[in-house]
């Protein structure tokens, strides 16, 4: 697995490169958003670890640019604990996860492994429900010839919902299946991803949305 690290603190960047290399990842490091954009756009990376506050181009703007260009490489943001709004913006931009600073090496590696897990379980086929298809090769939603790219977490959520069909999937099931038993992720993170998927379904003019059922969870609902 090849990781791109974008971090403007030279000591932290050096430490991150050392950590990943010790754990058998190939890793490249850059210290600004402009270089990060050039490297990430190459499509040569399995995962991105991005600082939010960087010179040249901040992490959120960087990821927005990549997603707009169709780059779906999973991304993890490194954030200061005070950057709550930026975390939300990052998830809205298509990030898969975020990790507040300071963090432990063990937690960093666990989050990255979880982020990369979808590549380890790659299944090149389509999952279809009504007029909506989920392309497992490209992690895209397809409807009436139009497509919308999904982030890694959005893909996993949509896959669970489509597999369950008319049965509701609880927030606890989503968190446990996608983030793991010991995660610190709360329901607001799930809500942000669900909101992003709803917008993408609307962008496809899909006759389907995600409905929340009190005391049950989320379920796909035909709207037309």
PDB file of C-alpha atoms in Angstrom:
ATOM      1  CA  UNK A   1       0.000   0.000   0.000  1.00  0.00           C
ATOM      2  CA  UNK A   2       1.268   3.478  -0.910  1.00  0.00           C
ATOM      3  CA  UNK A   3       0.372   6.481   1.265  1.00  0.00           C
ATOM      4  CA  UNK A   4       0.728  10.198   0.587  1.00  0.00           C
ATOM      5  CA  UNK A   5       1.292  12.346   3.684  1.00  0.00           C
ATOM      6  CA  UNK A   6       0.748  16.116   3.498  1.00  0.00           C
ATOM      7  CA  UNK A   7       1.905  17.875   6.694  1.00  0.00           C
ATOM      8  CA  UNK A   8       3.600  21.260   7.031  1.00  0.00           C
ATOM      9  CA  UNK A   9       5.263  20.570  10.394  1.00  0.00           C
ATOM     10  CA  UNK A  10       8.664  19.134   9.328  1.00  0.00           C
ATOM     11  CA  UNK A  11       9.198  17.153  12.539  1.00  0.00           C
ATOM     12  CA  UNK A  12       5.737  15.586  12.416  1.00  0.00           C
ATOM     13  CA  UNK A  13       6.090  14.839   8.696  1.00  0.00           C
ATOM     14  CA  UNK A  14       9.410  13.083   9.346  1.00  0.00           C
ATOM     15  CA  UNK A  15       7.848  11.084  12.200  1.00  0.00           C
ATOM     16  CA  UNK A  16       4.854  10.062  10.085  1.00  0.00           C
ATOM     17  CA  UNK A  17       7.059   8.879   7.235  1.00  0.00           C
ATOM     18  CA  UNK A  18       9.116   6.856   9.716  1.00  0.00           C
ATOM     19  CA  UNK A  19       5.995   5.302  11.290  1.00  0.00           C
ATOM     20  CA  UNK A  20       4.524   4.205   7.961  1.00  0.00           C
ATOM     21  CA  UNK A  21       7.806   2.873   6.620  1.00  0.00           C
ATOM     22  CA  UNK A  22       8.389   0.874   9.820  1.00  0.00           C
ATOM     23  CA  UNK A  23       4.941  -0.669   9.327  1.00  0.00           C
ATOM     24  CA  UNK A  24       5.644  -1.733   5.752  1.00  0.00           C
ATOM     25  CA  UNK A  25       3.863   1.045   3.867  1.00  0.00           C
ATOM     26  CA  UNK A  26       5.420   2.924   0.973  1.00  0.00           C
ATOM     27  CA  UNK A  27       5.069   6.592   1.914  1.00  0.00           C
ATOM     28  CA  UNK A  28       5.739   9.945   0.243  1.00  0.00           C
ATOM     29  CA  UNK A  29       5.644  13.252   2.094  1.00  0.00           C
ATOM     30  CA  UNK A  30       4.950  16.844   1.065  1.00  0.00           C
ATOM     31  CA  UNK A  31       4.741  19.987   3.192  1.00  0.00           C
ATOM     32  CA  UNK A  32       2.172  22.075   1.291  1.00  0.00           C
ATOM     33  CA  UNK A  33      -1.195  21.743  -0.393  1.00  0.00           C
ATOM     34  CA  UNK A  34      -0.047  22.578  -3.923  1.00  0.00           C
ATOM     35  CA  UNK A  35       2.449  19.709  -4.042  1.00  0.00           C
ATOM     36  CA  UNK A  36      -0.102  17.445  -2.339  1.00  0.00           C
ATOM     37  CA  UNK A  37      -2.604  18.169  -5.116  1.00  0.00           C
ATOM     38  CA  UNK A  38      -0.077  17.291  -7.825  1.00  0.00           C
ATOM     39  CA  UNK A  39       0.978  14.067  -6.114  1.00  0.00           C
ATOM     40  CA  UNK A  40      -2.553  12.927  -5.185  1.00  0.00           C
ATOM     41  CA  UNK A  41      -3.961  13.655  -8.653  1.00  0.00           C
ATOM     42  CA  UNK A  42      -1.518  11.109 -10.099  1.00  0.00           C
ATOM     43  CA  UNK A  43      -3.748   8.268  -8.853  1.00  0.00           C
ATOM     44  CA  UNK A  44      -0.714   6.352  -7.596  1.00  0.00           C
ATOM     45  CA  UNK A  45      -1.781   6.289  -3.934  1.00  0.00           C
ATOM     46  CA  UNK A  46      -3.999   3.915  -1.987  1.00  0.00           C
ATOM     47  CA  UNK A  47      -4.631   6.454   0.794  1.00  0.00           C
ATOM     48  CA  UNK A  48      -4.091  10.109   1.720  1.00  0.00           C
ATOM     49  CA  UNK A  49      -3.182  11.474   5.172  1.00  0.00           C
ATOM     50  CA  UNK A  50      -3.776  15.225   5.061  1.00  0.00           C
ATOM     51  CA  UNK A  51      -3.225  18.063   7.501  1.00  0.00           C
ATOM     52  CA  UNK A  52      -6.010  20.642   7.350  1.00  0.00           C
ATOM     53  CA  UNK A  53      -3.926  23.799   7.810  1.00  0.00           C
ATOM     54  CA  UNK A  54      -1.231  23.877   5.115  1.00  0.00           C
ATOM     55  CA  UNK A  55       0.397  26.641   3.053  1.00  0.00           C
ATOM     56  CA  UNK A  56      -0.550  27.002  -0.592  1.00  0.00           C
ATOM     57  CA  UNK A  57      -3.807  25.079  -0.356  1.00  0.00           C
ATOM     58  CA  UNK A  58      -5.557  23.933   2.816  1.00  0.00           C
ATOM     59  CA  UNK A  59      -6.530  20.288   3.226  1.00  0.00           C
ATOM     60  CA  UNK A  60     -10.279  20.801   2.763  1.00  0.00           C
ATOM     61  CA  UNK A  61      -9.824  22.803  -0.452  1.00  0.00           C
ATOM     62  CA  UNK A  62      -7.338  20.206  -1.641  1.00  0.00           C
ATOM     63  CA  UNK A  63      -9.788  17.352  -1.142  1.00  0.00           C
ATOM     64  CA  UNK A  64     -12.614  19.322  -2.737  1.00  0.00           C
ATOM     65  CA  UNK A  65     -10.434  19.781  -5.827  1.00  0.00           C
ATOM     66  CA  UNK A  66      -9.523  16.091  -5.949  1.00  0.00           C
ATOM     67  CA  UNK A  67     -13.123  14.911  -5.587  1.00  0.00           C
ATOM     68  CA  UNK A  68     -14.255  17.367  -8.271  1.00  0.00           C
ATOM     69  CA  UNK A  69     -11.634  15.851 -10.590  1.00  0.00           C
ATOM     70  CA  UNK A  70     -12.952  12.344  -9.884  1.00  0.00           C
ATOM     71  CA  UNK A  71     -10.119  11.225  -7.585  1.00  0.00           C
ATOM     72  CA  UNK A  72     -11.729   8.835  -5.071  1.00  0.00           C
ATOM     73  CA  UNK A  73      -8.597   7.843  -3.092  1.00  0.00           C
ATOM     74  CA  UNK A  74      -9.629   7.433   0.561  1.00  0.00           C
ATOM     75  CA  UNK A  75      -8.468  10.285   2.800  1.00  0.00           C
ATOM     76  CA  UNK A  76      -7.837  10.798   6.516  1.00  0.00           C
ATOM     77  CA  UNK A  77      -7.563  14.312   7.954  1.00  0.00           C
ATOM     78  CA  UNK A  78      -5.219  15.221  10.802  1.00  0.00           C
ATOM     79  CA  UNK A  79      -6.856  18.040  12.763  1.00  0.00           C
ATOM     80  CA  UNK A  80      -6.289  20.204  15.806  1.00  0.00           C
ATOM     81  CA  UNK A  81      -8.872  19.515  18.503  1.00  0.00           C
ATOM     82  CA  UNK A  82     -10.249  23.050  18.095  1.00  0.00           C
ATOM     83  CA  UNK A  83     -10.927  22.636  14.360  1.00  0.00           C
ATOM     84  CA  UNK A  84     -14.474  21.295  14.753  1.00  0.00           C
ATOM     85  CA  UNK A  85     -15.933  23.206  11.810  1.00  0.00           C
ATOM     86  CA  UNK A  86     -13.027  22.137   9.617  1.00  0.00           C
ATOM     87  CA  UNK A  87     -13.652  18.489  10.514  1.00  0.00           C
ATOM     88  CA  UNK A  88     -17.253  18.812   9.315  1.00  0.00           C
ATOM     89  CA  UNK A  89     -16.093  20.598   6.157  1.00  0.00           C
ATOM     90  CA  UNK A  90     -13.591  17.796   5.607  1.00  0.00           C
ATOM     91  CA  UNK A  91     -16.238  15.097   5.831  1.00  0.00           C
ATOM     92  CA  UNK A  92     -18.453  17.113   3.505  1.00  0.00           C
ATOM     93  CA  UNK A  93     -15.537  17.327   1.071  1.00  0.00           C
ATOM     94  CA  UNK A  94     -15.382  13.536   0.929  1.00  0.00           C
ATOM     95  CA  UNK A  95     -12.940  12.583   3.690  1.00  0.00           C
ATOM     96  CA  UNK A  96     -13.304   9.076   5.117  1.00  0.00           C
ATOM     97  CA  UNK A  97     -12.192   9.899   8.643  1.00  0.00           C
ATOM     98  CA  UNK A  98     -10.335  12.400  10.812  1.00  0.00           C
ATOM     99  CA  UNK A  99      -7.864  12.052  13.672  1.00  0.00           C
ATOM    100  CA  UNK A 100      -7.390  14.861  16.230  1.00  0.00           C
ATOM    101  CA  UNK A 101      -3.846  15.838  17.266  1.00  0.00           C
ATOM    102  CA  UNK A 102      -2.070  14.704  19.332  1.00  0.00           C
ATOM    103  CA  UNK A 103      -2.637  11.035  18.520  1.00  0.00           C
ATOM    104  CA  UNK A 104      -0.996   7.724  19.308  1.00  0.00           C
ATOM    105  CA  UNK A 105       0.840   5.668  16.705  1.00  0.00           C
ATOM    106  CA  UNK A 106      -1.508   2.755  17.349  1.00  0.00           C
ATOM    107  CA  UNK A 107      -4.635   4.806  16.722  1.00  0.00           C
ATOM    108  CA  UNK A 108      -3.173   6.352  13.570  1.00  0.00           C
ATOM    109  CA  UNK A 109      -2.339   2.956  12.104  1.00  0.00           C
ATOM    110  CA  UNK A 110      -5.738   1.539  13.093  1.00  0.00           C
ATOM    111  CA  UNK A 111      -7.562   4.418  11.402  1.00  0.00           C
ATOM    112  CA  UNK A 112      -5.466   4.052   8.249  1.00  0.00           C
ATOM    113  CA  UNK A 113      -6.030   0.287   8.114  1.00  0.00           C
ATOM    114  CA  UNK A 114      -9.785   0.874   8.438  1.00  0.00           C
ATOM    115  CA  UNK A 115      -9.619   3.518   5.707  1.00  0.00           C
ATOM    116  CA  UNK A 116      -7.828   1.134   3.361  1.00  0.00           C
ATOM    117  CA  UNK A 117      -9.980  -1.895   4.150  1.00  0.00           C
ATOM    118  CA  UNK A 118     -12.302  -1.374   1.187  1.00  0.00           C
ATOM    119  CA  UNK A 119      -9.347  -1.848  -1.184  1.00  0.00           C
ATOM    120  CA  UNK A 120      -8.490  -5.164   0.505  1.00  0.00           C
ATOM    121  CA  UNK A 121     -12.041  -6.404  -0.129  1.00  0.00           C
ATOM    122  CA  UNK A 122     -12.324  -5.146  -3.684  1.00  0.00           C
ATOM    123  CA  UNK A 123     -15.228  -6.772  -5.554  1.00  0.00           C
ATOM    124  CA  UNK A 124     -15.620  -5.698  -9.190  1.00  0.00           C
ATOM    125  CA  UNK A 125     -19.386  -5.937  -9.664  1.00  0.00           C
ATOM    126  CA  UNK A 126     -22.625  -3.993  -9.364  1.00  0.00           C
ATOM    127  CA  UNK A 127     -25.200  -3.932  -6.590  1.00  0.00           C
ATOM    128  CA  UNK A 128     -28.602  -2.839  -7.890  1.00  0.00           C
ATOM    129  CA  UNK A 129     -31.802  -1.757  -6.152  1.00  0.00           C
ATOM    130  CA  UNK A 130     -34.578  -0.448  -8.379  1.00  0.00           C
ATOM    131  CA  UNK A 131     -33.069   2.058 -10.817  1.00  0.00           C
ATOM    132  CA  UNK A 132     -30.003   2.691  -8.619  1.00  0.00           C
ATOM    133  CA  UNK A 133     -26.756   0.761  -9.014  1.00  0.00           C
ATOM    134  CA  UNK A 134     -23.654   0.860  -6.846  1.00  0.00           C
ATOM    135  CA  UNK A 135     -20.489   0.246  -8.830  1.00  0.00           C
ATOM    136  CA  UNK A 136     -18.100  -1.636  -6.543  1.00  0.00           C
ATOM    137  CA  UNK A 137     -15.249  -1.176  -8.996  1.00  0.00           C
ATOM    138  CA  UNK A 138     -15.329   2.622  -9.071  1.00  0.00           C
ATOM    139  CA  UNK A 139     -17.305   3.373  -5.876  1.00  0.00           C
ATOM    140  CA  UNK A 140     -19.898   5.306  -7.833  1.00  0.00           C
ATOM    141  CA  UNK A 141     -23.677   5.561  -7.710  1.00  0.00           C
ATOM    142  CA  UNK A 142     -25.276   5.103 -11.124  1.00  0.00           C
ATOM    143  CA  UNK A 143     -28.788   6.134 -12.185  1.00  0.00           C
ATOM    144  CA  UNK A 144     -30.167   6.707 -15.685  1.00  0.00           C
ATOM    145  CA  UNK A 145     -26.692   6.974 -17.199  1.00  0.00           C
ATOM    146  CA  UNK A 146     -25.458   9.538 -14.649  1.00  0.00           C
ATOM    147  CA  UNK A 147     -22.859   8.856 -11.964  1.00  0.00           C
ATOM    148  CA  UNK A 148     -21.849  10.289  -8.582  1.00  0.00           C
ATOM    149  CA  UNK A 149     -18.539   9.355  -6.924  1.00  0.00           C
ATOM    150  CA  UNK A 150     -18.670   8.265  -3.276  1.00  0.00           C
ATOM    151  CA  UNK A 151     -16.037   8.504  -0.576  1.00  0.00           C
ATOM    152  CA  UNK A 152     -15.010   5.277   1.130  1.00  0.00           C
ATOM    153  CA  UNK A 153     -17.367   5.706   4.095  1.00  0.00           C
ATOM    154  CA  UNK A 154     -20.246   6.835   1.857  1.00  0.00           C
ATOM    155  CA  UNK A 155     -19.730   3.731  -0.270  1.00  0.00           C
ATOM    156  CA  UNK A 156     -19.806   1.430   2.767  1.00  0.00           C
ATOM    157  CA  UNK A 157     -22.960   3.064   4.152  1.00  0.00           C
ATOM    158  CA  UNK A 158     -24.753   2.879   0.804  1.00  0.00           C
ATOM    159  CA  UNK A 159     -23.729  -0.754   0.382  1.00  0.00           C
ATOM    160  CA  UNK A 160     -25.181  -1.655   3.790  1.00  0.00           C
ATOM    161  CA  UNK A 161     -28.430   0.176   3.047  1.00  0.00           C
ATOM    162  CA  UNK A 162     -28.818  -1.421  -0.380  1.00  0.00           C
ATOM    163  CA  UNK A 163     -28.112  -4.887   1.000  1.00  0.00           C
ATOM    164  CA  UNK A 164     -30.697  -4.446   3.752  1.00  0.00           C
ATOM    165  CA  UNK A 165     -33.272  -3.208   1.200  1.00  0.00           C
ATOM    166  CA  UNK A 166     -36.468  -2.492   3.172  1.00  0.00           C
ATOM    167  CA  UNK A 167     -35.020  -3.277   6.613  1.00  0.00           C
ATOM    168  CA  UNK A 168     -33.709  -0.332   8.628  1.00  0.00           C
ATOM    169  CA  UNK A 169     -30.013  -0.241   9.540  1.00  0.00           C
ATOM    170  CA  UNK A 170     -29.361   1.217  12.983  1.00  0.00           C
ATOM    171  CA  UNK A 171     -26.734   3.869  13.651  1.00  0.00           C
ATOM    172  CA  UNK A 172     -24.995   1.389  15.962  1.00  0.00           C
ATOM    173  CA  UNK A 173     -24.810  -1.181  13.150  1.00  0.00           C
ATOM    174  CA  UNK A 174     -23.334   1.383  10.782  1.00  0.00           C
ATOM    175  CA  UNK A 175     -20.707   2.535  13.278  1.00  0.00           C
ATOM    176  CA  UNK A 176     -19.730  -0.993  14.335  1.00  0.00           C
ATOM    177  CA  UNK A 177     -19.522  -2.366  10.790  1.00  0.00           C
ATOM    178  CA  UNK A 178     -17.706   0.592   9.229  1.00  0.00           C
ATOM    179  CA  UNK A 179     -15.609   2.124  12.015  1.00  0.00           C
ATOM    180  CA  UNK A 180     -15.222  -0.878  14.354  1.00  0.00           C
ATOM    181  CA  UNK A 181     -16.138  -1.731  17.938  1.00  0.00           C
ATOM    182  CA  UNK A 182     -13.645   0.542  19.689  1.00  0.00           C
ATOM    183  CA  UNK A 183     -14.149   3.687  17.627  1.00  0.00           C
ATOM    184  CA  UNK A 184     -14.768   7.113  19.149  1.00  0.00           C
ATOM    185  CA  UNK A 185     -16.940   8.140  16.172  1.00  0.00           C
ATOM    186  CA  UNK A 186     -20.331   9.486  17.241  1.00  0.00           C
ATOM    187  CA  UNK A 187     -23.707   9.739  15.521  1.00  0.00           C
ATOM    188  CA  UNK A 188     -22.987  13.217  14.103  1.00  0.00           C
ATOM    189  CA  UNK A 189     -20.308  11.741  11.829  1.00  0.00           C
ATOM    190  CA  UNK A 190     -22.809   9.186  10.481  1.00  0.00           C
ATOM    191  CA  UNK A 191     -25.312  11.984   9.918  1.00  0.00           C
ATOM    192  CA  UNK A 192     -22.792  13.990   7.851  1.00  0.00           C
ATOM    193  CA  UNK A 193     -22.096  11.013   5.581  1.00  0.00           C
ATOM    194  CA  UNK A 194     -25.828  10.256   5.212  1.00  0.00           C
ATOM    195  CA  UNK A 195     -26.452  13.909   4.328  1.00  0.00           C
ATOM    196  CA  UNK A 196     -23.748  13.753   1.655  1.00  0.00           C
ATOM    197  CA  UNK A 197     -25.270  10.612   0.118  1.00  0.00           C
ATOM    198  CA  UNK A 198     -28.724  12.229   0.067  1.00  0.00           C
ATOM    199  CA  UNK A 199     -27.304  15.193  -1.872  1.00  0.00           C
ATOM    200  CA  UNK A 200     -25.666  12.826  -4.361  1.00  0.00           C
ATOM    201  CA  UNK A 201     -28.919  10.918  -4.855  1.00  0.00           C
ATOM    202  CA  UNK A 202     -30.619  14.262  -5.509  1.00  0.00           C
ATOM    203  CA  UNK A 203     -27.829  15.145  -7.955  1.00  0.00           C
ATOM    204  CA  UNK A 204     -28.675  11.974  -9.893  1.00  0.00           C
ATOM    205  CA  UNK A 205     -32.409  12.787  -9.810  1.00  0.00           C
ATOM    206  CA  UNK A 206     -32.719   9.302  -8.324  1.00  0.00           C
ATOM    207  CA  UNK A 207     -36.234   8.181  -7.286  1.00  0.00           C
ATOM    208  CA  UNK A 208     -34.865   7.189  -3.905  1.00  0.00           C
ATOM    209  CA  UNK A 209     -33.724   8.804  -0.670  1.00  0.00           C
ATOM    210  CA  UNK A 210     -32.494   7.768   2.776  1.00  0.00           C
ATOM    211  CA  UNK A 211     -35.180   7.983   5.454  1.00  0.00           C
ATOM    212  CA  UNK A 212     -34.564   7.986   9.204  1.00  0.00           C
ATOM    213  CA  UNK A 213     -37.040   5.920  11.242  1.00  0.00           C
ATOM    214  CA  UNK A 214     -37.136   6.788  14.927  1.00  0.00           C
ATOM    215  CA  UNK A 215     -35.866   3.973  17.186  1.00  0.00           C
ATOM    216  CA  UNK A 216     -34.961   1.894  14.114  1.00  0.00           C
ATOM    217  CA  UNK A 217     -32.372   3.594  11.919  1.00  0.00           C
ATOM    218  CA  UNK A 218     -31.882   4.428   8.266  1.00  0.00           C
ATOM    219  CA  UNK A 219     -33.604   2.811   5.297  1.00  0.00           C
ATOM    220  CA  UNK A 220     -33.746   3.471   1.563  1.00  0.00           C
ATOM    221  CA  UNK A 221     -37.137   4.751   0.441  1.00  0.00           C
ATOM    222  CA  UNK A 222     -38.498   5.029  -3.100  1.00  0.00           C
ATOM    223  CA  UNK A 223     -39.715   8.592  -3.719  1.00  0.00           C
ATOM    224  CA  UNK A 224     -41.383   8.205  -7.110  1.00  0.00           C
TER     225      UNK A 224
END
